[in-house]
Amino acid sequence: MNRKTQKLSAIISILILTTLAGLAVFGQDASAAPAVPVPNISIEVGNPDNPAEMATSLQILFLLTIFSLAPSILVMMTSFTRIVIVLSFMRNAMATQQAPPNQVIIGMALFLTFFIMAPTWSQVNQNALQPYMQAEITQEQAFDNAVGPLREFMFKQTREKDLALFVKLSEIERPRTYDDVPTYVLIPSFIISELKTAFQIGFVLYIPFIVIDMIVASSLMSMGMLMLPPMMISLPFKILLFVMVDGWHLLIRSLIISFQ
């Protein structure tokens, strides 16, 4: 055995002995310290003994499914989609690359969604969540009371043309009232209506910035500065125009009013 191997073995032995000594000291300190009550948590999976236990298990699975779908519900069944698309169009129209960054856009869209959806969620809380927590209504009644305000909000933002499309594709009877429209038909109708509205607003936002790009490009060509990128010159003018007209105030105000 060479010297390197002997040194390596000695180092490993010292480390092992040090670790064992430390564990021994820790065990003595732990045994001398007063016992701290730690709750015992156990999760068991077994066969149900009666129908009541089966119903409880199904309710837990249903709640877990709802929690897993909560991000999709927040994105697709609220005002979030329209807001985040319009803010993205605004950034692209100004050609500011990553200003504001994606985190800021998502956060702004999220808090604006909370603001716009506050009356709807307040109705859900008063009519569904609180009565159910106080055992005044059943789970089915709580679900119906919670879906009602959301359906009302989505119907206000859904175009009849989009709603008729999914009613036809689902091959159901022609509904006479909004109550006859199933929720699984309403949700995709609401989504494509929101996408169309967001793209319409985005198109309007692009117009003044395109005009600035055209003016700057024409001016540079007339002066013979063909090698100078027009985007480099037009960007400060875009930012100046956006700040002078208080663009964020006008944009957020228009977005909120579009849902009323």
JSON list of C-alpha atoms in Angstrom, two decimals, residues 1-222:
[
{"chain": "A", "resi": 1, "resn": "MET", "atom": "CA", "xyz": [0.00, 0.00, 0.00]},
{"chain": "A", "resi": 2, "resn": "ASN", "atom": "CA", "xyz": [1.54, 3.34, -0.99]},
{"chain": "A", "resi": 3, "resn": "ARG", "atom": "CA", "xyz": [1.62, 6.46, 1.12]},
{"chain": "A", "resi": 4, "resn": "LYS", "atom": "CA", "xyz": [-1.29, 8.18, -0.67]},
{"chain": "A", "resi": 5, "resn": "THR", "atom": "CA", "xyz": [-3.55, 5.24, 0.04]},
{"chain": "A", "resi": 6, "resn": "GLN", "atom": "CA", "xyz": [-2.49, 5.18, 3.70]},
{"chain": "A", "resi": 7, "resn": "LYS", "atom": "CA", "xyz": [-3.15, 8.90, 4.07]},
{"chain": "A", "resi": 8, "resn": "LEU", "atom": "CA", "xyz": [-6.58, 8.57, 2.43]},
{"chain": "A", "resi": 9, "resn": "SER", "atom": "CA", "xyz": [-7.50, 5.67, 4.74]},
{"chain": "A", "resi": 10, "resn": "ALA", "atom": "CA", "xyz": [-6.39, 7.64, 7.77]},
{"chain": "A", "resi": 11, "resn": "ILE", "atom": "CA", "xyz": [-8.47, 10.67, 6.76]},
{"chain": "A", "resi": 12, "resn": "ILE", "atom": "CA", "xyz": [-11.58, 8.52, 6.18]},
{"chain": "A", "resi": 13, "resn": "SER", "atom": "CA", "xyz": [-11.10, 6.81, 9.56]},
{"chain": "A", "resi": 14, "resn": "ILE", "atom": "CA", "xyz": [-10.79, 10.17, 11.34]},
{"chain": "A", "resi": 15, "resn": "LEU", "atom": "CA", "xyz": [-13.96, 11.46, 9.62]},
{"chain": "A", "resi": 16, "resn": "ILE", "atom": "CA", "xyz": [-15.92, 8.34, 10.61]},
{"chain": "A", "resi": 17, "resn": "LEU", "atom": "CA", "xyz": [-14.77, 8.53, 14.24]},
{"chain": "A", "resi": 18, "resn": "THR", "atom": "CA", "xyz": [-15.58, 12.25, 14.39]},
{"chain": "A", "resi": 19, "resn": "THR", "atom": "CA", "xyz": [-19.07, 11.64, 13.01]},
{"chain": "A", "resi": 20, "resn": "LEU", "atom": "CA", "xyz": [-19.74, 8.82, 15.50]},
{"chain": "A", "resi": 21, "resn": "ALA", "atom": "CA", "xyz": [-18.52, 10.97, 18.38]},
{"chain": "A", "resi": 22, "resn": "GLY", "atom": "CA", "xyz": [-20.74, 13.84, 17.31]},
{"chain": "A", "resi": 23, "resn": "LEU", "atom": "CA", "xyz": [-23.77, 11.55, 17.09]},
{"chain": "A", "resi": 24, "resn": "ALA", "atom": "CA", "xyz": [-23.03, 10.19, 20.54]},
{"chain": "A", "resi": 25, "resn": "VAL", "atom": "CA", "xyz": [-22.80, 13.69, 22.03]},
{"chain": "A", "resi": 26, "resn": "PHE", "atom": "CA", "xyz": [-25.97, 14.74, 20.21]},
{"chain": "A", "resi": 27, "resn": "GLY", "atom": "CA", "xyz": [-27.77, 11.68, 21.54]},
{"chain": "A", "resi": 28, "resn": "GLN", "atom": "CA", "xyz": [-26.73, 12.51, 25.10]},
{"chain": "A", "resi": 29, "resn": "ASP", "atom": "CA", "xyz": [-27.88, 16.13, 24.71]},
{"chain": "A", "resi": 30, "resn": "ALA", "atom": "CA", "xyz": [-31.15, 15.01, 23.17]},
{"chain": "A", "resi": 31, "resn": "SER", "atom": "CA", "xyz": [-31.83, 12.55, 25.97]},
{"chain": "A", "resi": 32, "resn": "ALA", "atom": "CA", "xyz": [-31.06, 15.18, 28.60]},
{"chain": "A", "resi": 33, "resn": "ALA", "atom": "CA", "xyz": [-33.22, 17.85, 26.96]},
{"chain": "A", "resi": 34, "resn": "PRO", "atom": "CA", "xyz": [-36.93, 18.05, 27.89]},
{"chain": "A", "resi": 35, "resn": "ALA", "atom": "CA", "xyz": [-39.29, 16.28, 25.55]},
{"chain": "A", "resi": 36, "resn": "VAL", "atom": "CA", "xyz": [-41.05, 18.56, 23.08]},
{"chain": "A", "resi": 37, "resn": "PRO", "atom": "CA", "xyz": [-44.52, 17.40, 22.02]},
{"chain": "A", "resi": 38, "resn": "VAL", "atom": "CA", "xyz": [-44.56, 16.78, 18.30]},
{"chain": "A", "resi": 39, "resn": "PRO", "atom": "CA", "xyz": [-47.89, 15.99, 16.65]},
{"chain": "A", "resi": 40, "resn": "ASN", "atom": "CA", "xyz": [-48.16, 12.63, 14.97]},
{"chain": "A", "resi": 41, "resn": "ILE", "atom": "CA", "xyz": [-49.56, 12.93, 11.46]},
{"chain": "A", "resi": 42, "resn": "SER", "atom": "CA", "xyz": [-50.50, 9.82, 9.54]},
{"chain": "A", "resi": 43, "resn": "ILE", "atom": "CA", "xyz": [-52.22, 9.35, 6.19]},
{"chain": "A", "resi": 44, "resn": "GLU", "atom": "CA", "xyz": [-53.67, 5.94, 5.52]},
{"chain": "A", "resi": 45, "resn": "VAL", "atom": "CA", "xyz": [-55.24, 4.47, 2.41]},
{"chain": "A", "resi": 46, "resn": "GLY", "atom": "CA", "xyz": [-57.61, 1.61, 3.01]},
{"chain": "A", "resi": 47, "resn": "ASN", "atom": "CA", "xyz": [-60.89, 0.09, 1.98]},
{"chain": "A", "resi": 48, "resn": "PRO", "atom": "CA", "xyz": [-64.04, 1.95, 3.12]},
{"chain": "A", "resi": 49, "resn": "ASP", "atom": "CA", "xyz": [-66.19, 0.09, 5.64]},
{"chain": "A", "resi": 50, "resn": "ASN", "atom": "CA", "xyz": [-69.48, 1.83, 4.81]},
{"chain": "A", "resi": 51, "resn": "PRO", "atom": "CA", "xyz": [-71.02, 4.10, 2.13]},
{"chain": "A", "resi": 52, "resn": "ALA", "atom": "CA", "xyz": [-70.45, 7.20, 4.27]},
{"chain": "A", "resi": 53, "resn": "GLU", "atom": "CA", "xyz": [-66.67, 6.67, 4.20]},
{"chain": "A", "resi": 54, "resn": "MET", "atom": "CA", "xyz": [-66.83, 6.13, 0.45]},
{"chain": "A", "resi": 55, "resn": "ALA", "atom": "CA", "xyz": [-68.68, 9.43, 0.00]},
{"chain": "A", "resi": 56, "resn": "THR", "atom": "CA", "xyz": [-66.10, 11.24, 2.13]},
{"chain": "A", "resi": 57, "resn": "SER", "atom": "CA", "xyz": [-63.24, 9.79, 0.07]},
{"chain": "A", "resi": 58, "resn": "LEU", "atom": "CA", "xyz": [-64.91, 10.88, -3.15]},
{"chain": "A", "resi": 59, "resn": "GLN", "atom": "CA", "xyz": [-65.39, 14.39, -1.76]},
{"chain": "A", "resi": 60, "resn": "ILE", "atom": "CA", "xyz": [-61.70, 14.61, -0.86]},
{"chain": "A", "resi": 61, "resn": "LEU", "atom": "CA", "xyz": [-60.71, 13.49, -4.38]},
{"chain": "A", "resi": 62, "resn": "PHE", "atom": "CA", "xyz": [-63.12, 16.03, -5.84]},
{"chain": "A", "resi": 63, "resn": "LEU", "atom": "CA", "xyz": [-61.60, 18.84, -3.76]},
{"chain": "A", "resi": 64, "resn": "LEU", "atom": "CA", "xyz": [-58.07, 17.81, -4.75]},
{"chain": "A", "resi": 65, "resn": "THR", "atom": "CA", "xyz": [-59.14, 17.90, -8.40]},
{"chain": "A", "resi": 66, "resn": "ILE", "atom": "CA", "xyz": [-60.58, 21.38, -7.96]},
{"chain": "A", "resi": 67, "resn": "PHE", "atom": "CA", "xyz": [-57.36, 22.59, -6.34]},
{"chain": "A", "resi": 68, "resn": "SER", "atom": "CA", "xyz": [-55.29, 21.20, -9.21]},
{"chain": "A", "resi": 69, "resn": "LEU", "atom": "CA", "xyz": [-57.53, 22.98, -11.72]},
{"chain": "A", "resi": 70, "resn": "ALA", "atom": "CA", "xyz": [-57.55, 26.26, -9.77]},
{"chain": "A", "resi": 71, "resn": "PRO", "atom": "CA", "xyz": [-54.85, 27.93, -11.95]},
{"chain": "A", "resi": 72, "resn": "SER", "atom": "CA", "xyz": [-56.78, 27.07, -15.11]},
{"chain": "A", "resi": 73, "resn": "ILE", "atom": "CA", "xyz": [-60.00, 28.37, -13.57]},
{"chain": "A", "resi": 74, "resn": "LEU", "atom": "CA", "xyz": [-58.27, 31.60, -12.58]},
{"chain": "A", "resi": 75, "resn": "VAL", "atom": "CA", "xyz": [-56.78, 32.09, -16.06]},
{"chain": "A", "resi": 76, "resn": "MET", "atom": "CA", "xyz": [-59.66, 31.00, -18.28]},
{"chain": "A", "resi": 77, "resn": "MET", "atom": "CA", "xyz": [-62.83, 31.89, -16.35]},
{"chain": "A", "resi": 78, "resn": "THR", "atom": "CA", "xyz": [-61.87, 35.40, -15.25]},
{"chain": "A", "resi": 79, "resn": "SER", "atom": "CA", "xyz": [-60.62, 38.63, -16.77]},
{"chain": "A", "resi": 80, "resn": "PHE", "atom": "CA", "xyz": [-56.99, 37.46, -16.60]},
{"chain": "A", "resi": 81, "resn": "THR", "atom": "CA", "xyz": [-56.75, 36.34, -20.24]},
{"chain": "A", "resi": 82, "resn": "ARG", "atom": "CA", "xyz": [-57.79, 39.65, -21.76]},
{"chain": "A", "resi": 83, "resn": "ILE", "atom": "CA", "xyz": [-55.62, 41.72, -19.43]},
{"chain": "A", "resi": 84, "resn": "VAL", "atom": "CA", "xyz": [-52.39, 39.75, -19.90]},
{"chain": "A", "resi": 85, "resn": "ILE", "atom": "CA", "xyz": [-52.78, 39.66, -23.70]},
{"chain": "A", "resi": 86, "resn": "VAL", "atom": "CA", "xyz": [-53.40, 43.41, -23.91]},
{"chain": "A", "resi": 87, "resn": "LEU", "atom": "CA", "xyz": [-50.40, 44.17, -21.70]},
{"chain": "A", "resi": 88, "resn": "SER", "atom": "CA", "xyz": [-48.23, 41.93, -23.88]},
{"chain": "A", "resi": 89, "resn": "PHE", "atom": "CA", "xyz": [-49.46, 43.74, -27.01]},
{"chain": "A", "resi": 90, "resn": "MET", "atom": "CA", "xyz": [-48.62, 47.05, -25.35]},
{"chain": "A", "resi": 91, "resn": "ARG", "atom": "CA", "xyz": [-45.04, 45.97, -24.69]},
{"chain": "A", "resi": 92, "resn": "ASN", "atom": "CA", "xyz": [-44.60, 44.62, -28.22]},
{"chain": "A", "resi": 93, "resn": "ALA", "atom": "CA", "xyz": [-46.07, 47.76, -29.79]},
{"chain": "A", "resi": 94, "resn": "MET", "atom": "CA", "xyz": [-43.57, 49.93, -27.92]},
{"chain": "A", "resi": 95, "resn": "ALA", "atom": "CA", "xyz": [-40.74, 47.52, -28.86]},
{"chain": "A", "resi": 96, "resn": "THR", "atom": "CA", "xyz": [-39.19, 47.82, -25.41]},
{"chain": "A", "resi": 97, "resn": "GLN", "atom": "CA", "xyz": [-38.10, 44.16, -25.46]},
{"chain": "A", "resi": 98, "resn": "GLN", "atom": "CA", "xyz": [-38.36, 42.99, -21.82]},
{"chain": "A", "resi": 99, "resn": "ALA", "atom": "CA", "xyz": [-39.58, 46.21, -20.21]},
{"chain": "A", "resi": 100, "resn": "PRO", "atom": "CA", "xyz": [-41.76, 45.67, -18.28]},
{"chain": "A", "resi": 101, "resn": "PRO", "atom": "CA", "xyz": [-40.59, 42.08, -17.68]},
{"chain": "A", "resi": 102, "resn": "ASN", "atom": "CA", "xyz": [-42.90, 39.08, -17.76]},
{"chain": "A", "resi": 103, "resn": "GLN", "atom": "CA", "xyz": [-43.09, 38.90, -13.96]},
{"chain": "A", "resi": 104, "resn": "VAL", "atom": "CA", "xyz": [-44.42, 42.45, -13.79]},
{"chain": "A", "resi": 105, "resn": "ILE", "atom": "CA", "xyz": [-46.97, 41.85, -16.53]},
{"chain": "A", "resi": 106, "resn": "ILE", "atom": "CA", "xyz": [-48.23, 38.64, -14.92]},
{"chain": "A", "resi": 107, "resn": "GLY", "atom": "CA", "xyz": [-48.37, 40.28, -11.49]},
{"chain": "A", "resi": 108, "resn": "MET", "atom": "CA", "xyz": [-50.20, 43.33, -12.79]},
{"chain": "A", "resi": 109, "resn": "ALA", "atom": "CA", "xyz": [-52.69, 41.16, -14.68]},
{"chain": "A", "resi": 110, "resn": "LEU", "atom": "CA", "xyz": [-53.23, 39.04, -11.57]},
{"chain": "A", "resi": 111, "resn": "PHE", "atom": "CA", "xyz": [-53.98, 41.96, -9.24]},
{"chain": "A", "resi": 112, "resn": "LEU", "atom": "CA", "xyz": [-56.18, 43.67, -11.84]},
{"chain": "A", "resi": 113, "resn": "THR", "atom": "CA", "xyz": [-58.07, 40.37, -12.07]},
{"chain": "A", "resi": 114, "resn": "PHE", "atom": "CA", "xyz": [-58.56, 40.41, -8.30]},
{"chain": "A", "resi": 115, "resn": "PHE", "atom": "CA", "xyz": [-59.90, 43.96, -8.54]},
{"chain": "A", "resi": 116, "resn": "ILE", "atom": "CA", "xyz": [-62.30, 43.26, -11.42]},
{"chain": "A", "resi": 117, "resn": "MET", "atom": "CA", "xyz": [-63.51, 39.92, -10.06]},
{"chain": "A", "resi": 118, "resn": "ALA", "atom": "CA", "xyz": [-63.93, 41.15, -6.47]},
{"chain": "A", "resi": 119, "resn": "PRO", "atom": "CA", "xyz": [-67.75, 41.67, -6.72]},
{"chain": "A", "resi": 120, "resn": "THR", "atom": "CA", "xyz": [-68.20, 38.23, -8.29]},
{"chain": "A", "resi": 121, "resn": "TRP", "atom": "CA", "xyz": [-66.05, 36.48, -5.71]},
{"chain": "A", "resi": 122, "resn": "SER", "atom": "CA", "xyz": [-67.85, 38.37, -2.95]},
{"chain": "A", "resi": 123, "resn": "GLN", "atom": "CA", "xyz": [-71.13, 36.87, -4.14]},
{"chain": "A", "resi": 124, "resn": "VAL", "atom": "CA", "xyz": [-69.55, 33.41, -4.23]},
{"chain": "A", "resi": 125, "resn": "ASN", "atom": "CA", "xyz": [-68.32, 33.87, -0.68]},
{"chain": "A", "resi": 126, "resn": "GLN", "atom": "CA", "xyz": [-71.66, 35.11, 0.66]},
{"chain": "A", "resi": 127, "resn": "ASN", "atom": "CA", "xyz": [-73.95, 32.72, -1.21]},
{"chain": "A", "resi": 128, "resn": "ALA", "atom": "CA", "xyz": [-71.86, 29.55, -1.37]},
{"chain": "A", "resi": 129, "resn": "LEU", "atom": "CA", "xyz": [-68.75, 29.38, 0.81]},
{"chain": "A", "resi": 130, "resn": "GLN", "atom": "CA", "xyz": [-69.98, 30.85, 4.09]},
{"chain": "A", "resi": 131, "resn": "PRO", "atom": "CA", "xyz": [-73.34, 28.99, 4.14]},
{"chain": "A", "resi": 132, "resn": "TYR", "atom": "CA", "xyz": [-71.58, 25.73, 3.30]},
{"chain": "A", "resi": 133, "resn": "MET", "atom": "CA", "xyz": [-68.97, 26.19, 6.04]},
{"chain": "A", "resi": 134, "resn": "GLN", "atom": "CA", "xyz": [-71.80, 26.83, 8.51]},
{"chain": "A", "resi": 135, "resn": "ALA", "atom": "CA", "xyz": [-73.59, 23.67, 7.32]},
{"chain": "A", "resi": 136, "resn": "GLU", "atom": "CA", "xyz": [-76.63, 25.65, 6.14]},
{"chain": "A", "resi": 137, "resn": "ILE", "atom": "CA", "xyz": [-76.60, 24.23, 2.59]},
{"chain": "A", "resi": 138, "resn": "THR", "atom": "CA", "xyz": [-75.42, 21.02, 0.98]},
{"chain": "A", "resi": 139, "resn": "GLN", "atom": "CA", "xyz": [-72.39, 20.59, -1.24]},
{"chain": "A", "resi": 140, "resn": "GLU", "atom": "CA", "xyz": [-74.52, 20.50, -4.40]},
{"chain": "A", "resi": 141, "resn": "GLN", "atom": "CA", "xyz": [-76.29, 23.72, -3.44]},
{"chain": "A", "resi": 142, "resn": "ALA", "atom": "CA", "xyz": [-72.96, 25.37, -2.64]},
{"chain": "A", "resi": 143, "resn": "PHE", "atom": "CA", "xyz": [-71.61, 24.39, -6.07]},
{"chain": "A", "resi": 144, "resn": "ASP", "atom": "CA", "xyz": [-74.68, 25.81, -7.83]},
{"chain": "A", "resi": 145, "resn": "ASN", "atom": "CA", "xyz": [-74.50, 29.04, -5.81]},
{"chain": "A", "resi": 146, "resn": "ALA", "atom": "CA", "xyz": [-70.78, 29.40, -6.60]},
{"chain": "A", "resi": 147, "resn": "VAL", "atom": "CA", "xyz": [-71.14, 28.79, -10.34]},
{"chain": "A", "resi": 148, "resn": "GLY", "atom": "CA", "xyz": [-74.03, 31.25, -10.68]},
{"chain": "A", "resi": 149, "resn": "PRO", "atom": "CA", "xyz": [-72.04, 34.52, -10.31]},
{"chain": "A", "resi": 150, "resn": "LEU", "atom": "CA", "xyz": [-69.26, 33.19, -12.54]},
{"chain": "A", "resi": 151, "resn": "ARG", "atom": "CA", "xyz": [-71.77, 32.26, -15.24]},
{"chain": "A", "resi": 152, "resn": "GLU", "atom": "CA", "xyz": [-73.31, 35.72, -15.02]},
{"chain": "A", "resi": 153, "resn": "PHE", "atom": "CA", "xyz": [-69.90, 37.35, -15.46]},
{"chain": "A", "resi": 154, "resn": "MET", "atom": "CA", "xyz": [-69.01, 35.14, -18.42]},
{"chain": "A", "resi": 155, "resn": "PHE", "atom": "CA", "xyz": [-72.36, 35.69, -20.14]},
{"chain": "A", "resi": 156, "resn": "LYS", "atom": "CA", "xyz": [-71.81, 39.46, -20.06]},
{"chain": "A", "resi": 157, "resn": "GLN", "atom": "CA", "xyz": [-68.47, 39.09, -21.87]},
{"chain": "A", "resi": 158, "resn": "THR", "atom": "CA", "xyz": [-69.46, 36.34, -24.32]},
{"chain": "A", "resi": 159, "resn": "ARG", "atom": "CA", "xyz": [-70.63, 37.10, -27.83]},
{"chain": "A", "resi": 160, "resn": "GLU", "atom": "CA", "xyz": [-73.81, 35.43, -29.02]},
{"chain": "A", "resi": 161, "resn": "LYS", "atom": "CA", "xyz": [-72.04, 34.27, -32.17]},
{"chain": "A", "resi": 162, "resn": "ASP", "atom": "CA", "xyz": [-69.39, 32.39, -30.18]},
{"chain": "A", "resi": 163, "resn": "LEU", "atom": "CA", "xyz": [-72.02, 30.94, -27.86]},
{"chain": "A", "resi": 164, "resn": "ALA", "atom": "CA", "xyz": [-74.11, 29.76, -30.82]},
{"chain": "A", "resi": 165, "resn": "LEU", "atom": "CA", "xyz": [-71.03, 28.07, -32.31]},
{"chain": "A", "resi": 166, "resn": "PHE", "atom": "CA", "xyz": [-70.46, 25.80, -29.30]},
{"chain": "A", "resi": 167, "resn": "VAL", "atom": "CA", "xyz": [-74.18, 25.18, -28.83]},
{"chain": "A", "resi": 168, "resn": "LYS", "atom": "CA", "xyz": [-74.28, 23.90, -32.40]},
{"chain": "A", "resi": 169, "resn": "LEU", "atom": "CA", "xyz": [-71.10, 21.83, -32.03]},
{"chain": "A", "resi": 170, "resn": "SER", "atom": "CA", "xyz": [-72.32, 20.24, -28.80]},
{"chain": "A", "resi": 171, "resn": "GLU", "atom": "CA", "xyz": [-75.51, 19.10, -30.58]},
{"chain": "A", "resi": 172, "resn": "ILE", "atom": "CA", "xyz": [-77.80, 20.02, -27.69]},
{"chain": "A", "resi": 173, "resn": "GLU", "atom": "CA", "xyz": [-81.27, 21.47, -27.91]},
{"chain": "A", "resi": 174, "resn": "ARG", "atom": "CA", "xyz": [-81.44, 25.15, -28.67]},
{"chain": "A", "resi": 175, "resn": "PRO", "atom": "CA", "xyz": [-81.50, 26.91, -25.29]},
{"chain": "A", "resi": 176, "resn": "ARG", "atom": "CA", "xyz": [-84.32, 29.34, -24.64]},
{"chain": "A", "resi": 177, "resn": "THR", "atom": "CA", "xyz": [-82.69, 31.14, -21.74]},
{"chain": "A", "resi": 178, "resn": "TYR", "atom": "CA", "xyz": [-79.19, 31.49, -20.36]},
{"chain": "A", "resi": 179, "resn": "ASP", "atom": "CA", "xyz": [-80.04, 28.97, -17.65]},
{"chain": "A", "resi": 180, "resn": "ASP", "atom": "CA", "xyz": [-80.42, 26.30, -20.34]},
{"chain": "A", "resi": 181, "resn": "VAL", "atom": "CA", "xyz": [-76.83, 26.77, -21.54]},
{"chain": "A", "resi": 182, "resn": "PRO", "atom": "CA", "xyz": [-74.51, 24.19, -19.90]},
{"chain": "A", "resi": 183, "resn": "THR", "atom": "CA", "xyz": [-71.38, 25.46, -18.22]},
{"chain": "A", "resi": 184, "resn": "TYR", "atom": "CA", "xyz": [-69.12, 23.28, -20.40]},
{"chain": "A", "resi": 185, "resn": "VAL", "atom": "CA", "xyz": [-70.54, 25.11, -23.43]},
{"chain": "A", "resi": 186, "resn": "LEU", "atom": "CA", "xyz": [-70.26, 28.55, -21.86]},
{"chain": "A", "resi": 187, "resn": "ILE", "atom": "CA", "xyz": [-66.58, 28.32, -20.85]},
{"chain": "A", "resi": 188, "resn": "PRO", "atom": "CA", "xyz": [-65.03, 27.82, -24.35]},
{"chain": "A", "resi": 189, "resn": "SER", "atom": "CA", "xyz": [-67.42, 30.43, -25.76]},
{"chain": "A", "resi": 190, "resn": "PHE", "atom": "CA", "xyz": [-66.21, 32.90, -23.16]},
{"chain": "A", "resi": 191, "resn": "ILE", "atom": "CA", "xyz": [-62.54, 32.08, -23.88]},
{"chain": "A", "resi": 192, "resn": "ILE", "atom": "CA", "xyz": [-62.68, 32.73, -27.63]},
{"chain": "A", "resi": 193, "resn": "SER", "atom": "CA", "xyz": [-64.70, 35.91, -27.03]},
{"chain": "A", "resi": 194, "resn": "GLU", "atom": "CA", "xyz": [-62.01, 37.13, -24.64]},
{"chain": "A", "resi": 195, "resn": "LEU", "atom": "CA", "xyz": [-59.28, 36.34, -27.18]},
{"chain": "A", "resi": 196, "resn": "LYS", "atom": "CA", "xyz": [-61.07, 38.29, -29.90]},
{"chain": "A", "resi": 197, "resn": "THR", "atom": "CA", "xyz": [-61.65, 41.28, -27.64]},
{"chain": "A", "resi": 198, "resn": "ALA", "atom": "CA", "xyz": [-58.01, 41.27, -26.50]},
{"chain": "A", "resi": 199, "resn": "PHE", "atom": "CA", "xyz": [-56.73, 41.19, -30.08]},
{"chain": "A", "resi": 200, "resn": "GLN", "atom": "CA", "xyz": [-59.06, 44.03, -31.07]},
{"chain": "A", "resi": 201, "resn": "ILE", "atom": "CA", "xyz": [-57.70, 46.18, -28.25]},
{"chain": "A", "resi": 202, "resn": "GLY", "atom": "CA", "xyz": [-54.15, 45.19, -29.18]},
{"chain": "A", "resi": 203, "resn": "PHE", "atom": "CA", "xyz": [-54.70, 46.27, -32.79]},
{"chain": "A", "resi": 204, "resn": "VAL", "atom": "CA", "xyz": [-55.88, 49.69, -31.67]},
{"chain": "A", "resi": 205, "resn": "LEU", "atom": "CA", "xyz": [-52.80, 50.03, -29.44]},
{"chain": "A", "resi": 206, "resn": "TYR", "atom": "CA", "xyz": [-50.46, 49.33, -32.35]},
{"chain": "A", "resi": 207, "resn": "ILE", "atom": "CA", "xyz": [-51.77, 52.16, -34.57]},
{"chain": "A", "resi": 208, "resn": "PRO", "atom": "CA", "xyz": [-50.08, 55.22, -32.94]},
{"chain": "A", "resi": 209, "resn": "PHE", "atom": "CA", "xyz": [-46.75, 53.43, -32.57]},
{"chain": "A", "resi": 210, "resn": "ILE", "atom": "CA", "xyz": [-46.82, 52.27, -36.19]},
{"chain": "A", "resi": 211, "resn": "VAL", "atom": "CA", "xyz": [-47.38, 55.88, -37.25]},
{"chain": "A", "resi": 212, "resn": "ILE", "atom": "CA", "xyz": [-44.30, 56.94, -35.27]},
{"chain": "A", "resi": 213, "resn": "ASP", "atom": "CA", "xyz": [-42.23, 54.18, -36.92]},
{"chain": "A", "resi": 214, "resn": "MET", "atom": "CA", "xyz": [-43.38, 55.26, -40.38]},
{"chain": "A", "resi": 215, "resn": "ILE", "atom": "CA", "xyz": [-42.57, 58.94, -39.73]},
{"chain": "A", "resi": 216, "resn": "VAL", "atom": "CA", "xyz": [-39.12, 58.15, -38.36]},
{"chain": "A", "resi": 217, "resn": "ALA", "atom": "CA", "xyz": [-38.33, 55.72, -41.21]},
{"chain": "A", "resi": 218, "resn": "SER", "atom": "CA", "xyz": [-39.43, 58.26, -43.84]},
{"chain": "A", "resi": 219, "resn": "SER", "atom": "CA", "xyz": [-37.36, 61.02, -42.21]},
{"chain": "A", "resi": 220, "resn": "LEU", "atom": "CA", "xyz": [-34.23, 58.89, -42.12]},
{"chain": "A", "resi": 221, "resn": "MET", "atom": "CA", "xyz": [-34.65, 57.86, -45.75]},
{"chain": "A", "resi": 222, "resn": "SER", "atom": "CA", "xyz": [-35.12, 61.46, -46.83]}
]
